[in-house]
Coordinates of C-alpha atoms in Angstrom, one line a residue:
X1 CA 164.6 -2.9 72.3
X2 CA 165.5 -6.8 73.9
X3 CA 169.0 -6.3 75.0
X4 CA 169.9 -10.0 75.3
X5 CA 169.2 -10.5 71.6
X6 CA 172.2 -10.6 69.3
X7 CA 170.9 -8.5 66.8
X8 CA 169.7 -5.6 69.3
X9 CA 171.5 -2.6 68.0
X10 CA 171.2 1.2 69.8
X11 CA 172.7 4.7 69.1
X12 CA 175.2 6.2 72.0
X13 CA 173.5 9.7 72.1
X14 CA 177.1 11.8 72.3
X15 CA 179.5 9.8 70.9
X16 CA 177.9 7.9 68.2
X17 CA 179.1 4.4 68.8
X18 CA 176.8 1.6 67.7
X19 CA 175.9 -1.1 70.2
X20 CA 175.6 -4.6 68.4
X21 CA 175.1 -6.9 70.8
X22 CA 175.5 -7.4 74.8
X23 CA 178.0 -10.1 76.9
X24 CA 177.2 -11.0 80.4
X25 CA 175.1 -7.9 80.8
X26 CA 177.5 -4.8 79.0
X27 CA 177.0 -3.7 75.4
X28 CA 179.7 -4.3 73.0
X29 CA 180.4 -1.3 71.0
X30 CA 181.5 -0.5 67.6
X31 CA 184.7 1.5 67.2
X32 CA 183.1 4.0 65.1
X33 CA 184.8 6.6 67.8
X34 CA 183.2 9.8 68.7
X35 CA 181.9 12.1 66.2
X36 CA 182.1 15.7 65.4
X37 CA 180.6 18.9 67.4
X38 CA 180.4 15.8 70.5
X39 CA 182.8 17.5 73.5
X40 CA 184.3 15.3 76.1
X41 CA 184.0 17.2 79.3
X42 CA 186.6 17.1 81.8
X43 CA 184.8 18.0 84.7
X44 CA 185.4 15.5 87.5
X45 CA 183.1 12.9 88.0
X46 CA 180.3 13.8 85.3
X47 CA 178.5 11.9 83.1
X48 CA 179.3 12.8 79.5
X49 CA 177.4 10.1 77.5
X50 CA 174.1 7.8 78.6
X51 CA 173.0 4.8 76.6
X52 CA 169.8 3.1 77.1
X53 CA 167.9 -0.5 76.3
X54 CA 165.2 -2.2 77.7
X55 CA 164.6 -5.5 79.2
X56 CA 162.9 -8.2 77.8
X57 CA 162.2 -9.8 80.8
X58 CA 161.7 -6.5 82.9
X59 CA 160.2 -3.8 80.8
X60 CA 160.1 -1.7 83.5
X61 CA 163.8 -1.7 84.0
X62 CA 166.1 0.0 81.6
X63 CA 169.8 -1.1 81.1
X64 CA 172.2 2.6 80.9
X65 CA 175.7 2.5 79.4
X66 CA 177.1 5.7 81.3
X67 CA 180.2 7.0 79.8
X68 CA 182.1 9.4 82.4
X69 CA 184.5 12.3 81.6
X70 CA 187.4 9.7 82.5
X71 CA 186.7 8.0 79.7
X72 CA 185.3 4.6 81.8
X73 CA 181.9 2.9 81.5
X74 CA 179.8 1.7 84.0
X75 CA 176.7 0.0 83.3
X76 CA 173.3 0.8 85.7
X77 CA 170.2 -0.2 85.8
X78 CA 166.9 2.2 87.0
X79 CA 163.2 1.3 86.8
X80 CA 161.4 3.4 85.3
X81 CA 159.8 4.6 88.2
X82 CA 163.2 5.7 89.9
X83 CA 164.0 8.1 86.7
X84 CA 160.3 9.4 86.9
X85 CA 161.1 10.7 90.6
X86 CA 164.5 11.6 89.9
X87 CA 162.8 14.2 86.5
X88 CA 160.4 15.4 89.5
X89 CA 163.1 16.1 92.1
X90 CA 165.6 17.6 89.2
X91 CA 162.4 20.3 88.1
X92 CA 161.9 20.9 91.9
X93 CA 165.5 21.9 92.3
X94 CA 165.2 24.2 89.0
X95 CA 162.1 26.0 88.9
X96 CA 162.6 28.5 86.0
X97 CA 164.5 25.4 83.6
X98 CA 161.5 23.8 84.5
X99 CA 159.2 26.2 83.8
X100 CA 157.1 26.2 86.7
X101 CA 157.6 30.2 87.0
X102 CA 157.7 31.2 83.1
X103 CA 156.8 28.4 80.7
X104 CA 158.9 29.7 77.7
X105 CA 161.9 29.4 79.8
X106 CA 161.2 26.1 80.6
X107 CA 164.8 24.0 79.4
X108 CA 164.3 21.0 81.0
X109 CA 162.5 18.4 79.0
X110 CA 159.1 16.5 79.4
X111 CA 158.8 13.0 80.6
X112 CA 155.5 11.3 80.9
X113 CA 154.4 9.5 84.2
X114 CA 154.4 6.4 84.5
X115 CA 151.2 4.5 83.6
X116 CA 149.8 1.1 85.5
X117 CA 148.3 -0.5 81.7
X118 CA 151.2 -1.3 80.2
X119 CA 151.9 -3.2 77.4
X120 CA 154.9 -4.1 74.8
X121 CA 154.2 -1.1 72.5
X122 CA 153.9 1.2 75.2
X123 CA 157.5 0.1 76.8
X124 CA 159.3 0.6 73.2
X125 CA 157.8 4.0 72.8
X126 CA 158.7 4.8 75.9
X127 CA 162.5 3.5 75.1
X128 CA 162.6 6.1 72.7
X129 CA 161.5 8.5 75.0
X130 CA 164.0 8.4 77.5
X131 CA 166.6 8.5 74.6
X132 CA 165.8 11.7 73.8
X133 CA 165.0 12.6 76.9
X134 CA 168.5 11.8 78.2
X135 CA 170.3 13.6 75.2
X136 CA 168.5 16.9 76.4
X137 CA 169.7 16.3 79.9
X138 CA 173.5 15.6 79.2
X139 CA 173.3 18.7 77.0
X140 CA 171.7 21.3 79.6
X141 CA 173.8 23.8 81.2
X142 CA 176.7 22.6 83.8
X143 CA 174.6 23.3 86.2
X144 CA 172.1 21.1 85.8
X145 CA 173.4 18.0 84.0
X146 CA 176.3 18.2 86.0
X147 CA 174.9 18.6 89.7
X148 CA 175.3 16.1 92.4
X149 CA 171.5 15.0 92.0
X150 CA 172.2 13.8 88.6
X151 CA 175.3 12.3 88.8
X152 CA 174.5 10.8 92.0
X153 CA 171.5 9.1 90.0
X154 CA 174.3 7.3 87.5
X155 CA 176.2 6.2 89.3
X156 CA 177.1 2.3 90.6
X157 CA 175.4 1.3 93.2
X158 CA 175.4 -2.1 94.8
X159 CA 172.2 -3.4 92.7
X160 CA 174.1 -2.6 89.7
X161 CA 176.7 -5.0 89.9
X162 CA 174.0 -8.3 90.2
X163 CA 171.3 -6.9 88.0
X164 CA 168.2 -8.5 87.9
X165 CA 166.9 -11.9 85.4
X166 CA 164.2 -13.8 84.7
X167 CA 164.5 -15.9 87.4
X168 CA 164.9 -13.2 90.4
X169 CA 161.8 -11.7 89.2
X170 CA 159.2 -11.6 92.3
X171 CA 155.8 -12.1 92.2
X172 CA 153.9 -8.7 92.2
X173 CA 153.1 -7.3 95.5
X174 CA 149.8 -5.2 96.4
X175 CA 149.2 -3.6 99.4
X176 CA 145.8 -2.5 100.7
X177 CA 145.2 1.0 101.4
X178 CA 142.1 1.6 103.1
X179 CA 140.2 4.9 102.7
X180 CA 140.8 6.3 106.1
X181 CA 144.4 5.6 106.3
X182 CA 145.3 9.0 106.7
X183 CA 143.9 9.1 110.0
X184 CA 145.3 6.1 110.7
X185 CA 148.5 4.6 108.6
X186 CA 149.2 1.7 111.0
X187 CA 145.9 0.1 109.1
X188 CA 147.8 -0.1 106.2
X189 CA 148.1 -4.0 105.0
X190 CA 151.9 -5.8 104.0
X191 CA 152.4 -7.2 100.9
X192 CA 149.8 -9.6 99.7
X193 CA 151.7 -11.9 96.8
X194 CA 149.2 -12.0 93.9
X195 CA 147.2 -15.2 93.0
X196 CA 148.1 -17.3 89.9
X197 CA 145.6 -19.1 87.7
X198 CA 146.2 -20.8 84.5
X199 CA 143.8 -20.2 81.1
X200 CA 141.9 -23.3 80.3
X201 CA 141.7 -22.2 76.4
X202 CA 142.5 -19.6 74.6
X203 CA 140.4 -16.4 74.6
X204 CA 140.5 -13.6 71.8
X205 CA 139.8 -10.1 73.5
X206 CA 137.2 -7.9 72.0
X207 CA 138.4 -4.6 73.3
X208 CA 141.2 -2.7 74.6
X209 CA 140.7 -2.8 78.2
X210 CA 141.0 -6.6 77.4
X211 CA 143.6 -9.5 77.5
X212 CA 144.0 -12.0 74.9
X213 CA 145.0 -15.6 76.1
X214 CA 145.8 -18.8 75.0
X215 CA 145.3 -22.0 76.7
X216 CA 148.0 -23.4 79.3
X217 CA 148.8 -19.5 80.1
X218 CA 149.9 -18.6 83.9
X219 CA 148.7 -15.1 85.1
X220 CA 148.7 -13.2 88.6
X221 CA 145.2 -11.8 89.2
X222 CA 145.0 -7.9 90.2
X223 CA 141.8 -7.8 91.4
X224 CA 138.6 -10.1 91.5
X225 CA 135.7 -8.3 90.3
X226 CA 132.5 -9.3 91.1
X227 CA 131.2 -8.8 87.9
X228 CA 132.9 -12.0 86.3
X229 CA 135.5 -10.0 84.9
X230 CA 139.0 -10.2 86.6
X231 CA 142.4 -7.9 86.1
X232 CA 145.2 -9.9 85.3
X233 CA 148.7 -9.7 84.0
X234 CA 151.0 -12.0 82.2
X235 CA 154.8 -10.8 81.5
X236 CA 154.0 -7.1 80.3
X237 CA 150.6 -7.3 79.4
X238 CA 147.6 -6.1 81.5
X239 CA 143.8 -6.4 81.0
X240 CA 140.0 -7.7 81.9
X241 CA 139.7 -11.6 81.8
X242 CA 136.4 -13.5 81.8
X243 CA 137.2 -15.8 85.2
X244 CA 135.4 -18.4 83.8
X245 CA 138.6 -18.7 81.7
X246 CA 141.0 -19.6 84.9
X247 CA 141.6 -22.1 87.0
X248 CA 143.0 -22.2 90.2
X249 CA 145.8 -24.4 90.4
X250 CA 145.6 -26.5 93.5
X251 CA 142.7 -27.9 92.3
X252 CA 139.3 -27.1 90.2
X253 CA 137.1 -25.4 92.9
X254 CA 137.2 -22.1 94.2
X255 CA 138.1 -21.7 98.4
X256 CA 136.9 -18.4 98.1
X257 CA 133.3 -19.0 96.7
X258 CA 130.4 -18.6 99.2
X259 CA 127.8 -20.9 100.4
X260 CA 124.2 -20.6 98.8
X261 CA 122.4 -18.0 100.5
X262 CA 118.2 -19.4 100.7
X263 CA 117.3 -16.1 102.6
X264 CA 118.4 -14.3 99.8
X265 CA 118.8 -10.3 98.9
X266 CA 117.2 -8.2 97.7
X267 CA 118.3 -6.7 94.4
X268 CA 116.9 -4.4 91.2
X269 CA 117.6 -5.3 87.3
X270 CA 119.2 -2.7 86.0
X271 CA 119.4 -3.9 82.2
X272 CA 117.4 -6.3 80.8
X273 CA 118.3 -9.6 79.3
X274 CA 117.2 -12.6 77.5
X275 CA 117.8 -15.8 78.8
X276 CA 120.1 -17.9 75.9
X277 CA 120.4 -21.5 78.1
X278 CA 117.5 -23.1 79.5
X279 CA 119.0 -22.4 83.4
X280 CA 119.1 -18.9 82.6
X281 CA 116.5 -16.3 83.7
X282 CA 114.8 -13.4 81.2
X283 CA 114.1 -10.4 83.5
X284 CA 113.5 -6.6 82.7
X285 CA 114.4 -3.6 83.8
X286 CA 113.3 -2.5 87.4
X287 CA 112.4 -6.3 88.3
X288 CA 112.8 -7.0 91.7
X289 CA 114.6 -10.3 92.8
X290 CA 116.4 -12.2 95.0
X291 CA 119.9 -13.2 95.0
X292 CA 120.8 -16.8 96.4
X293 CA 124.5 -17.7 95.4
X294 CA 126.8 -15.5 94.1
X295 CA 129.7 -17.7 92.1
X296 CA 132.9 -15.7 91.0
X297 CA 132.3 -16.0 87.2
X298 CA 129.8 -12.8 87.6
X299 CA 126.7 -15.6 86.8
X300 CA 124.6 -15.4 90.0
X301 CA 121.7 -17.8 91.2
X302 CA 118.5 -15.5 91.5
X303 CA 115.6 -16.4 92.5
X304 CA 112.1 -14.6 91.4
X305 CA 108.9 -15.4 93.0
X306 CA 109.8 -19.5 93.5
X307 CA 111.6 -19.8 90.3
X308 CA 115.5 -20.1 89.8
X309 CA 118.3 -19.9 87.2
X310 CA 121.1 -17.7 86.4
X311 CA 121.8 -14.2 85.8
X312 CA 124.4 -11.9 84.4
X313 CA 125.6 -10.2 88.1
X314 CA 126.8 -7.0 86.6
X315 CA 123.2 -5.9 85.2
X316 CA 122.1 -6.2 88.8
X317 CA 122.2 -3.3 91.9
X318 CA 121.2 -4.2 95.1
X319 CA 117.9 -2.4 96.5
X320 CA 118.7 0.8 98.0
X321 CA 121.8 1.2 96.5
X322 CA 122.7 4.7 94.5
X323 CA 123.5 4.1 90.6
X324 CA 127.2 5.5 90.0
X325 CA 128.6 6.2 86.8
X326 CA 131.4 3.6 86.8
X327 CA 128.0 1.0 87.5
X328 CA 126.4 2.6 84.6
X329 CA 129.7 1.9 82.3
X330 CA 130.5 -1.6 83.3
X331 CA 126.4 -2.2 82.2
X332 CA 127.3 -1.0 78.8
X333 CA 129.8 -4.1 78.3
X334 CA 128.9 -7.7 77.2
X335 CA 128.4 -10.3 80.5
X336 CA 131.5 -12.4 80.6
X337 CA 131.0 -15.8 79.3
X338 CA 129.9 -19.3 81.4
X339 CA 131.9 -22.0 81.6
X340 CA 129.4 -23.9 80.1
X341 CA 130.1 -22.5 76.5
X342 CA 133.6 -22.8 76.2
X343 CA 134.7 -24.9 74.1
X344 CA 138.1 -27.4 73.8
X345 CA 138.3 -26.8 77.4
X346 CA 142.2 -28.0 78.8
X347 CA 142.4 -28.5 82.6
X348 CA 145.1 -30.0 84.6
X349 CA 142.8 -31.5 86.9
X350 CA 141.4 -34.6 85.9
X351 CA 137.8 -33.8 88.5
X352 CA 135.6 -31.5 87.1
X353 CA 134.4 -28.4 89.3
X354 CA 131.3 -28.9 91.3
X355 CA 128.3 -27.6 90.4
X356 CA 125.0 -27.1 92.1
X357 CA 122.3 -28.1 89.4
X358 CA 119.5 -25.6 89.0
X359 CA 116.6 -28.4 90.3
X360 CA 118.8 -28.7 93.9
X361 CA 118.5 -25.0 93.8
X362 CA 114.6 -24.7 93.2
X363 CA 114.4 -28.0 95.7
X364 CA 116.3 -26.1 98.4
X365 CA 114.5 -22.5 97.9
X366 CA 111.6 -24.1 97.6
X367 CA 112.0 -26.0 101.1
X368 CA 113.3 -22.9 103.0
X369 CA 110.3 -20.6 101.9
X370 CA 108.4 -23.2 102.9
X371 CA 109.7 -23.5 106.7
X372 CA 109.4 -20.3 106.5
X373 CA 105.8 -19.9 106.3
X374 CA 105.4 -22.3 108.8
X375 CA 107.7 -21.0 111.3
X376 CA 105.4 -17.5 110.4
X377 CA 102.3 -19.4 110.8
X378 CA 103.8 -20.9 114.4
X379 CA 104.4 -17.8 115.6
X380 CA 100.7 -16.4 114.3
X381 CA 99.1 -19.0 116.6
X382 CA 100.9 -18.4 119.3
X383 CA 100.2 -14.8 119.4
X384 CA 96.7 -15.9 119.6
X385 CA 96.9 -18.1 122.1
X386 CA 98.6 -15.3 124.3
X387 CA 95.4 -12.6 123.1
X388 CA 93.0 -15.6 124.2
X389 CA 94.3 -16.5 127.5
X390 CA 94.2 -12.8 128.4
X391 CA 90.5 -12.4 127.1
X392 CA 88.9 -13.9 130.5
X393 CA 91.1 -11.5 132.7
X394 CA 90.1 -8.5 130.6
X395 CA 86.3 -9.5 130.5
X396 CA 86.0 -9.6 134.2
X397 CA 83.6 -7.0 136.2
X398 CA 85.9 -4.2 138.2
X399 CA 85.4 -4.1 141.9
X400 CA 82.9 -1.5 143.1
X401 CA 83.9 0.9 146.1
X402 CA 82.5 -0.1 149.5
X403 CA 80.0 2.2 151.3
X404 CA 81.4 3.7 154.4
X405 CA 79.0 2.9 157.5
X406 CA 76.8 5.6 158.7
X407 CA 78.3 8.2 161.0
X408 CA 76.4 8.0 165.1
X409 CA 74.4 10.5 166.5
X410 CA 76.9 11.9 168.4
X411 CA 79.7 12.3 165.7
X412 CA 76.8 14.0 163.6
X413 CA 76.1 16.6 166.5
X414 CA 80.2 17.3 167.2
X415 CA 81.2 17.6 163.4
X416 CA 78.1 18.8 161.7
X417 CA 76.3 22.4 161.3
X418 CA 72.4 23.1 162.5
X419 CA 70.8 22.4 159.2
X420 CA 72.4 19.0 158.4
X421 CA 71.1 18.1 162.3
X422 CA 67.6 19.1 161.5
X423 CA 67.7 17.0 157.8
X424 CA 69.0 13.9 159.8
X425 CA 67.7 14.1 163.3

């Protein structure tokens, strides 16, 4: 529940008392005074009662009114995150509350993980959660709700006293984690500060996984799939959006998109499709082609045999390349829409986005195949030439052994036997 909205309105979980409204960041309270079969403990320094409330402008960060055994109230604010770890270290410390050892003697109760798609629904449920979750814990036995783990975890700290608004909120932060970093942590990025992109019009989602938007909208972009379809987020809400929606907002083009490629690669149509705009290509299943310019609305410039146009990037797998299941999925989705066919289109920049026309692209493939025959045929005559100029050399007779001179009487008598004298002399 929004707990800078006048009407917000929460149950404490011990004592009863109504919250109707908040004032510079503390509920009020009703005097409705603690009910019935509610003990106040006296222990020192223990939490006795824990109220909770969301943020509107943080959902991830919960608002506690902590009522202590002295009677004061301190208010604290934890992520949601922070109380996840603090229910895994409190089960770690008790094993058989927890259940770990014996399941029916488990005591302490269940609190789900925390999940990355999470939307407004998902943060109210979850309020409701941790209310019950927090009237088991300040119930359990002394020893548990009353160690110095969890009263350690309620109490002040310097964060508290300036919580967090709308303003201080920081961009999200990702930080790159590559595969291998176990062997070697120092490769382990800093903080990369997401990029922000405005929606040109509005777009209505057609699935779960999906974001709605509406025009004039700024959101932080998770990750850039090639496929066209990019993860954003906007406030609390998380999903796939067609990048063909967004625009950058220093200006209409894309840095980040890559020069056409006239040498192309090589890739294999993995579903077939029909071509709906005349700079569109229809292809089939298991056609080979060649890629040319791959633009970040998942529409890439292919080219097959000398002809060009576009095609959806996420029905095509590069030659050589093993088919994965998570390939397989994506293919089962619609391609994410072209600029082209949006309509009431509202940028902030008054140029339009260049755009590389289909005949510059059949011009310019068209020229560098044919250099590249030449430059082939070149290097065929030359190889020739070589083969011919060696021909003459190769063609010429070998030299014959010369013929010793014949041996002289005298060496013939010295060095030879009786019956090569009588042959010769």
């Amino acid at each position: 529940m929004c707990s800078n909205s006048p009407s917000a309105q929460f149950i404490c979980l011990q004592c009863r008392a109504i919250c109707i409204g908040v004032v510079e960041g503390k509920p009020i309270l009703s005097e409705t005074g603690p009910s019935p079969g509610f003990p106040a403990y006296s222990e020192e320094g223990c939490p006795t009662c824990l109220q909770i409330c969301s943020l509107c402008f943080a959902p991830q960060v919960y608002m506690f009114l902590v009522k202590w055994n002295d009677l004061s109230e301190k208010v604290v604010y934890r992520r949601f995150t922070e109380i996840y770890e603090f229910h895994k270290a409190l089960k770690e410390m008790f094993p058989i509350e927890s259940g770990d050892i014996n399941i029916e003697n488990r005591i302490i109760p269940h609190l789900p993980a925390p999940k990355w798609f999470d939307g407004q629904r998902s943060t109210e449920n979850r309020q409701g959660t941790l209310a019950e979750y927090c009237y088991t814990l300040v119930n359990l036995p002394h020893k548990i709700s009353r160690c110095l783990h969890v009263v350690n975890f309620f109490k002040v700290r310097h964060d508290d006293m300036n919580p967090v608004t709308d303003s201080q909120i920081k961009k999200p932060e990702v930080f790159l984690l590559p595969k291998d970093s176990k062997k070697n942590p120092t490769d382990i990025t800093g903080p990369i500060v997401l990029q922000t992109y405005r929606a040109i019009a509005d777009y209505e989602k057609n699935s779960t996984s999906e974001m709605a938007l509406k025009a004039g909208d700024m959101v932080d972009v998770v990750e850039k799939s090639e496929n066209g379809w990019w993860f954003c987020q906007l406030k609390n809400k998380r999903g796939w959006v067609p990048a063909a929606y967004l625009e950058p907002l220093d200006g209409p083009d894309e840095s980040e998109e890559q020069e056409p490629n006239y040498a192309g690669e090589a890739y294999v149509v993995q579903k077939s499709y029909t071509a709906v705009e005349e700079d569109e290509l229809t292809l089939k299943e298991g056609d080979t082609i060649e890629v040319i310019h791959k633009l970040l609305d998942g529409w890439w410039v292919i080219r097959k045999d000398e002809t060009t146009g576009y095609y959806p990037s996420m029905y095509l797998q590069k030659a050589g390349e093993v088919n994965t299941s998570v390939k397989s999925e994506l293919r089962n989705r619609g391609a994410p829409p072209r600029r082209s066919t949006i309509r009431n289109v509202k940028s902030i920049h008054k140029q339009g986005r260049k755009q590389i026309s289909q005949e510059t692209y059949r011009r310019n493939s068209k020229k560098y195949i044919q250099n590249q025959r030449r430059m082939r045929g070149n290097s065929q005559n030359k190889a020739n030439v070589i083969i011919e100029k060696n021909e003459p050399e190769d063609n010429k007779p070998k030299a014959q052994p010369a013929v010793p001179p014949r041996p002289s009487k005298d060496l013939i008598l010295n060095r030879c036997t009786e019956s090569t004298w009588r042959k010769i002399l």
